[in-house]
Coordinates of C-alpha atoms and ligand atoms in Angstrom, one line a residue:
X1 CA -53.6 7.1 15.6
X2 CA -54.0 6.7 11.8
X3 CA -52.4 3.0 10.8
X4 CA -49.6 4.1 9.1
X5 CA -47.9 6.2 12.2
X6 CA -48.7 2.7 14.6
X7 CA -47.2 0.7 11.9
X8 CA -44.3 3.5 11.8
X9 CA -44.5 3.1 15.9
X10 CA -44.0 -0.4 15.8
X11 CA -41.5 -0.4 14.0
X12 CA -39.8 1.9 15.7
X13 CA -40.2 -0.1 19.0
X14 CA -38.6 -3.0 17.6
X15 CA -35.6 -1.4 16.8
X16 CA -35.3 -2.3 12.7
X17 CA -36.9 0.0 10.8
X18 CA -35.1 3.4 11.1
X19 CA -32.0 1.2 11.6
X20 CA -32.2 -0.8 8.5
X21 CA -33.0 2.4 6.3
X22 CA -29.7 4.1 7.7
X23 CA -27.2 1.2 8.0
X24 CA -25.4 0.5 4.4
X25 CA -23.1 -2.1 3.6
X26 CA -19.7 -1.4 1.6
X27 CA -18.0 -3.8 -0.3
X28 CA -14.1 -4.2 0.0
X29 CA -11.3 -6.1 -1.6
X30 CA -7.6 -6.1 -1.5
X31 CA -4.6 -5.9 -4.2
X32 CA -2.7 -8.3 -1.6
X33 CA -3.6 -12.2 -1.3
X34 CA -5.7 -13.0 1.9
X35 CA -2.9 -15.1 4.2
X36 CA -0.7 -11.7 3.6
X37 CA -0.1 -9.8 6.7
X38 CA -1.4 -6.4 5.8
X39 CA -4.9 -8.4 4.8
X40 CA -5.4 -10.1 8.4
X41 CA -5.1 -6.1 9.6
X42 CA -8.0 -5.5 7.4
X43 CA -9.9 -8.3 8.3
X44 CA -9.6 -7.0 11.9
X45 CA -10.2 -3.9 11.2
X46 CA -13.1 -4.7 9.5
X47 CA -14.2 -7.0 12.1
X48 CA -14.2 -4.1 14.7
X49 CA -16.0 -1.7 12.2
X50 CA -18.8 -3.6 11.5
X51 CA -19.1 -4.5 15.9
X52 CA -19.1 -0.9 16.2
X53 CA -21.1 0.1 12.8
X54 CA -24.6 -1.7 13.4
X55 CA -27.3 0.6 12.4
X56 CA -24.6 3.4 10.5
X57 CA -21.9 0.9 8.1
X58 CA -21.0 -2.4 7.3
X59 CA -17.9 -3.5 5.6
X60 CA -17.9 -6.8 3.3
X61 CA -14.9 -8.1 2.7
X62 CA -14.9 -9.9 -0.8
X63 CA -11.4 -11.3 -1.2
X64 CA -8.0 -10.8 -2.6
X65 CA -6.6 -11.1 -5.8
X66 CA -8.5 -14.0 -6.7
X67 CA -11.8 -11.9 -6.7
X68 CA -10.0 -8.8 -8.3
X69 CA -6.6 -9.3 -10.0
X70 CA -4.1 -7.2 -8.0
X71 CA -3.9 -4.6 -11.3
X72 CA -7.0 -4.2 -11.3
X73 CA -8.7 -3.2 -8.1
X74 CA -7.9 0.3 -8.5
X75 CA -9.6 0.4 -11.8
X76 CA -12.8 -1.3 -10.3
X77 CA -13.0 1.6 -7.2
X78 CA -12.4 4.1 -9.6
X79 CA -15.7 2.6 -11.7
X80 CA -17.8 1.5 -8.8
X81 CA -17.4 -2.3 -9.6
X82 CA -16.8 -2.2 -5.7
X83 CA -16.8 0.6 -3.0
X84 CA -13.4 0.0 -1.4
X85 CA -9.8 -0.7 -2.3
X86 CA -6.6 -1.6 -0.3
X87 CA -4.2 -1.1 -2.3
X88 CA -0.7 0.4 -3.2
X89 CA 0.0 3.0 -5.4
X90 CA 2.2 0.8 -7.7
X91 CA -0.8 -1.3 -8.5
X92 CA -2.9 1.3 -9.5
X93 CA -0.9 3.2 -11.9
X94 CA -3.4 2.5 -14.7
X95 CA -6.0 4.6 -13.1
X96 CA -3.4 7.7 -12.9
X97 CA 0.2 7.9 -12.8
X98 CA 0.9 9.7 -9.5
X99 CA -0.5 6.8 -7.6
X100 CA 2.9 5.4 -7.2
X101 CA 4.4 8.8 -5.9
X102 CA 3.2 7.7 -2.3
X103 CA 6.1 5.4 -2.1
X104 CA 8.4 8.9 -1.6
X105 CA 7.0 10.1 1.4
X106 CA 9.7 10.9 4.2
X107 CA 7.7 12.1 7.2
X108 CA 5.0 9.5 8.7
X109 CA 1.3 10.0 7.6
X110 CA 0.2 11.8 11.0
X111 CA 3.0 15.1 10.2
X112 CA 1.7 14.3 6.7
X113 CA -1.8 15.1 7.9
X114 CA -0.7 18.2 9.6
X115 CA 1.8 19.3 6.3
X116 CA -0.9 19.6 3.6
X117 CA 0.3 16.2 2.1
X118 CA -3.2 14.3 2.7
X119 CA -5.2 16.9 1.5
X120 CA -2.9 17.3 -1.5
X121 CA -2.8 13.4 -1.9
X122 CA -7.0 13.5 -1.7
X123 CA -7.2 16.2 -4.3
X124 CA -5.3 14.2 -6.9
X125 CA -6.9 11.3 -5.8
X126 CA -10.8 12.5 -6.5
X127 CA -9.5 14.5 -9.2
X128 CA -7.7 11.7 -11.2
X129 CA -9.0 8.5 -9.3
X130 CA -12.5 9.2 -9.0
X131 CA -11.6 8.1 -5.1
X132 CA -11.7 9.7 -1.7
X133 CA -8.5 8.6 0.1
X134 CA -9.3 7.5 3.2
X135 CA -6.0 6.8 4.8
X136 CA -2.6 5.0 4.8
X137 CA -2.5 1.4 6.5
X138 CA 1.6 0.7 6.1
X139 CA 4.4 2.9 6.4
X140 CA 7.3 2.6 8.1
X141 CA 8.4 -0.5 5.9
X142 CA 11.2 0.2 3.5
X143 CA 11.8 -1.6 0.5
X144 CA 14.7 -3.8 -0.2
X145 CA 16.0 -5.4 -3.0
X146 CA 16.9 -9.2 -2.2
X147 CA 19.0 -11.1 -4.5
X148 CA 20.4 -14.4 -5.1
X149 CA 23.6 -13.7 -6.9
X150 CA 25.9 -11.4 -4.9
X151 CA 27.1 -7.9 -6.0
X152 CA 29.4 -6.0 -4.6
X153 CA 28.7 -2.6 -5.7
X154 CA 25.3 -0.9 -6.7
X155 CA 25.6 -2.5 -10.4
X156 CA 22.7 -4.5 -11.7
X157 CA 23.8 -5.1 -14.7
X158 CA 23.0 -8.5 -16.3
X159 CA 20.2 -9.3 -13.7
X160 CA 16.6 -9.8 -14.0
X161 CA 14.8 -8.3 -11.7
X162 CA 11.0 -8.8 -10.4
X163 CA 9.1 -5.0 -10.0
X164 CA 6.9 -3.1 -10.0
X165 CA 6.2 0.1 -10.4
X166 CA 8.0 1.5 -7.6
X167 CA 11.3 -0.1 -8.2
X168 CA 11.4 0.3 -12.1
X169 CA 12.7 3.9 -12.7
X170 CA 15.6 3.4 -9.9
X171 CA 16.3 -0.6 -10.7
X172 CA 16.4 -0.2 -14.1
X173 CA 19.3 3.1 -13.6
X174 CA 21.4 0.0 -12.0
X175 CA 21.2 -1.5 -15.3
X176 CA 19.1 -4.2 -14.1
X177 CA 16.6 -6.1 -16.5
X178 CA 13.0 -5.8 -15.2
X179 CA 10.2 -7.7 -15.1
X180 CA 7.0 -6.7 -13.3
X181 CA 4.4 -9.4 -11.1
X182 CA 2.0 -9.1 -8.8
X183 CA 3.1 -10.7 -5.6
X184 CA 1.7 -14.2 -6.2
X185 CA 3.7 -14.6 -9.3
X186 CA 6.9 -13.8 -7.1
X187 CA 7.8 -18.0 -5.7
X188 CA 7.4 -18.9 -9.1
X189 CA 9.4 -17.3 -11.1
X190 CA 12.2 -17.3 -8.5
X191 CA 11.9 -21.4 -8.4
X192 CA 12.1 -21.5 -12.0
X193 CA 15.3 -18.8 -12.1
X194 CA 13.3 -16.8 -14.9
X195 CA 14.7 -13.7 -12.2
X196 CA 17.7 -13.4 -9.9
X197 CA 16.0 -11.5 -7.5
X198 CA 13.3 -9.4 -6.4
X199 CA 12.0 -5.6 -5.0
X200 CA 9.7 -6.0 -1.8
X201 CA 9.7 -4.2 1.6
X202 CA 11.6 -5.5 4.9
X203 CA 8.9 -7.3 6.2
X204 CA 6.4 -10.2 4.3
X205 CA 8.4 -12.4 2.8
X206 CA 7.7 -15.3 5.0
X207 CA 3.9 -15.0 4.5
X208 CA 5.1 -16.0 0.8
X209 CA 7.8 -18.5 1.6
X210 CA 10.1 -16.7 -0.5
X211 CA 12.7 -17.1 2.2
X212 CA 12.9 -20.8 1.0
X213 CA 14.3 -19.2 -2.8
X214 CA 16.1 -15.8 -1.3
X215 CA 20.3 -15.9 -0.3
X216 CA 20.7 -12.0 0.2
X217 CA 18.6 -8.5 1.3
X218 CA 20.6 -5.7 -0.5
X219 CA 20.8 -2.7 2.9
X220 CA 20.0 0.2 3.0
X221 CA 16.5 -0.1 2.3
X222 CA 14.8 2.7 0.1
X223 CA 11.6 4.6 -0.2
X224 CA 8.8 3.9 2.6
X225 CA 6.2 0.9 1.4
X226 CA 2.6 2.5 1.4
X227 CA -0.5 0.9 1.5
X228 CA -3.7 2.9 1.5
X229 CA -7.6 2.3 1.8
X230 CA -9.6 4.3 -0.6
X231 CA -13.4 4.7 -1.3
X232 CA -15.1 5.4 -4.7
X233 CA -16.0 9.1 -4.9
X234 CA -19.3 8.8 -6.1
X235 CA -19.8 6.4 -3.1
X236 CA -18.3 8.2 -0.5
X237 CA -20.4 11.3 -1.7
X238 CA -24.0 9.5 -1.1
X239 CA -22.8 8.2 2.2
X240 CA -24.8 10.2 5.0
X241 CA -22.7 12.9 6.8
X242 CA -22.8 10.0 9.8
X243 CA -21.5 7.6 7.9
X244 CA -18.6 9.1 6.0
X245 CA -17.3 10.8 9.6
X246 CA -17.7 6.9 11.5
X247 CA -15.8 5.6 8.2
X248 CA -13.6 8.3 7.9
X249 CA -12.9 8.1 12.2
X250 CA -12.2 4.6 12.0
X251 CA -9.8 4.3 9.0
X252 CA -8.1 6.8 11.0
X253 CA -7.8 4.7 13.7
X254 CA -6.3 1.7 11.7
X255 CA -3.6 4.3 10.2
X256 CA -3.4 5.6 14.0
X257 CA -2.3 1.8 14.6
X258 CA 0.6 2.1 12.2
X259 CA 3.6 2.2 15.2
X260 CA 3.1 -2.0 14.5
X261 CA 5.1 -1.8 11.8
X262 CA 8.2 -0.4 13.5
X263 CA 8.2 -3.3 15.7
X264 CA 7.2 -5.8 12.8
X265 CA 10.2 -4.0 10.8
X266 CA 12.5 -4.9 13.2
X267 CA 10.8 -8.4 13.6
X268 CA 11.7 -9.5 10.1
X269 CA 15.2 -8.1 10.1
X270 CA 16.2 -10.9 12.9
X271 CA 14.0 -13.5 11.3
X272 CA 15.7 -13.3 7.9
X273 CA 18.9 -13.4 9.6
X274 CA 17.3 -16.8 11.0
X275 CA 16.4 -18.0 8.3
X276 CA 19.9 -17.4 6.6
X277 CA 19.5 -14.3 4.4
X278 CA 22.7 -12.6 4.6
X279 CA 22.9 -8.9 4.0
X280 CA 24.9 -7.5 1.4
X281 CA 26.3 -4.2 2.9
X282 CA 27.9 -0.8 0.8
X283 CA 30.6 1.3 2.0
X284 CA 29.1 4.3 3.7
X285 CA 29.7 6.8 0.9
X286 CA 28.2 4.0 -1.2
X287 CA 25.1 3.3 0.4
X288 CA 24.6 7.3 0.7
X289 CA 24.8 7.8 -3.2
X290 CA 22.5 4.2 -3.4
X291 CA 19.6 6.1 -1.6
X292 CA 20.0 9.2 -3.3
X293 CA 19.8 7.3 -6.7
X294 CA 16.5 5.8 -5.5
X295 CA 15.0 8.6 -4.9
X296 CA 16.1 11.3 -7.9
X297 CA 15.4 8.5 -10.4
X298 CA 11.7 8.0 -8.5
X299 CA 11.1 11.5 -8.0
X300 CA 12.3 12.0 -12.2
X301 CA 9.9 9.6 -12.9
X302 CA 7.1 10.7 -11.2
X303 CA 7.6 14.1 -12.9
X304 CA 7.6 13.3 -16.4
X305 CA 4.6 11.3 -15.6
X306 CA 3.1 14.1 -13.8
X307 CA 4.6 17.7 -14.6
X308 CA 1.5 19.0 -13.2
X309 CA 1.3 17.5 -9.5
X310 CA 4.2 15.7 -9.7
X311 CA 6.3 18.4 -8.4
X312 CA 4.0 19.9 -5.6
X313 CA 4.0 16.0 -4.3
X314 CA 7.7 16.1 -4.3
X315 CA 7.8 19.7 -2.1
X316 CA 5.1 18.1 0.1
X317 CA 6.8 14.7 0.4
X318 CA 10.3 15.6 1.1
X319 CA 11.7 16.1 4.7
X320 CA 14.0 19.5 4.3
Ligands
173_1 O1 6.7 -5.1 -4.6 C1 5.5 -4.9 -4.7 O2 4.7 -5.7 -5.1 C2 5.1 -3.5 -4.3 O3 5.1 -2.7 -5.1 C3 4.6 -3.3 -2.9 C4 4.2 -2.0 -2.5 C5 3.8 -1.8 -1.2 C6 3.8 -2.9 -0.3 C7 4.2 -4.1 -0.7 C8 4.6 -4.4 -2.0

């Protein structure tokens, strides 16, 4: 045997070489601060990858916002400054507009798998992103608007709002004054009064202790809340065929875990009731005409962002 093949042999036998040459680790960081509760999902899910991934894919989780500001993570997939972002589309508008359209969905990712949305959502996504999107980690969560002065109709007028980019097209129709935040800027301004209330989903608010600074949740909720996982293109292209279908498998799996929220949904109802939020509650009519709002203003703002995908999304996105 000529030195090189025992060498090779060896190698072999103890298990590293061919290993180490295949396995490749990813780096990943999140728009949302580490306590928050879609973040510990990650960090599990991670955690089960990487038990599962030795000798194919690792995942490294950097950090949250204090490692990449949460505007900006999108930005740093979509140049390669790291490998993987979790991330809503709201936060990511500055890579490409129709980012924030995922918000509008009105079937739950698996029909949306089977519809053509996904694959719609992917194509935009490489096309505009430079990302392959890998999969959607929170549905099933819609978004409120909670308040501490109370209204008594749909009329925002002379209120400052906290946004983002999902509420701004519909929150600023109620006449509402906006100001947009990431989520750690939230407890501060509401402790200073520099806004009167806030857009966020049904659940999370405890993670932030906002609860301690929040009197009312404005119901019906709107919209669904979406957050997704997606990998650099360029990345996700020089992974082996092994590695992109174990990745690919398992953030299906995580977005196959996505029932949790139903429950946590409900969850967070009773504990804000606990904690004394009271609800603030529209006539029926009302409340119909509220939801409609929220979505023709989102939907019209999506569209004039995006005349070219915008209104495919919307046909894809819409339950008939
Ligand atoms: O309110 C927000 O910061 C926001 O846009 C959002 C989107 C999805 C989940 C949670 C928050």
């Amino acid at each position: 045997m000529k030195p090189i093949a025992l060498i090779a042999l060896i190698a072999a036998a103890l298990g590293a070489a061919p290993a180490a040459a295949q396995e490749t680790t990813l780096r990943v960081v999140s728009a949302f601060p580490e306590n928050f509760i879609y973040v510990k999902r990650l960090e599990s899910w991670i955690e089960r990858l990487n038990a599962e991934g030795k000798g194919i894919l690792q995942l490294n989780f950097i950090g949250g916002p204090k490692a990449i500001p949460t505007f900006e993570v999108g930005k740093s997939v979509q140049g390669g400054v790291v490998d993987i972002g979790m991330s809503t589309g709201a936060f990511y508008t500055n890579v490409f507009p129709e980012s924030d359209a995922l918000k509008l969905t009105q079937m739950p990712v698996s029909e949306q798998r089977k519809n053509g949305a996904i694959a719609y959502i992917n194509k935009v996504w490489n096309e505009k992103g430079n990302m392959h999107y890998l999969g959607r980690v929170v549905e099933h969560q819609s978004f409120h608007l909670y308040l501490n002065k109370e209204i008594a109709k749909p009329d925002l007028k002379g209120l400052k709002i906290r946004i983002t980019p999902v509420y701004r097209d519909f929150f600023s129709a109620m006449g509402a004054t906006v100001m947009q935040t990431a989520p750690g800027e939230v407890y501060t301004a509401l402790e200073r009064g520099v806004v009167d209330g806030y857009g966020w989903p049904i659940g999370g608010i405890f993670d932030f202790n906002w609860h301690e600074k929040t009197k009312y949740r404005v119901d019906p909720g709107f919209y669904d809340a979406e957050v997704s996982l997606f990998i650099n293109l360029k990345k996700w292209q020089g992974l082996t065929a092994r590695q992109r279908d174990f990745l690919q498998q398992q953030a299906l799996n995580f977005e196959g875990r996505n029932d949790f929220w139903k429950a946590y949904a409900q969850e967070e109802i009773k504990r804000q009731a606990a904690a004394g939020i009271q609800t603030i509650r529209f006539d029926e009519a009302t409340s119909k005409k509220y939801v409609q709002q929220a979505y023709e203003t989102g939907w019209a703002g999506i569209i004039k962002l995006s005349p070219q995908y915008g209104p495919q999304m919307q046909k894809l996105f819409t339950r008939k």
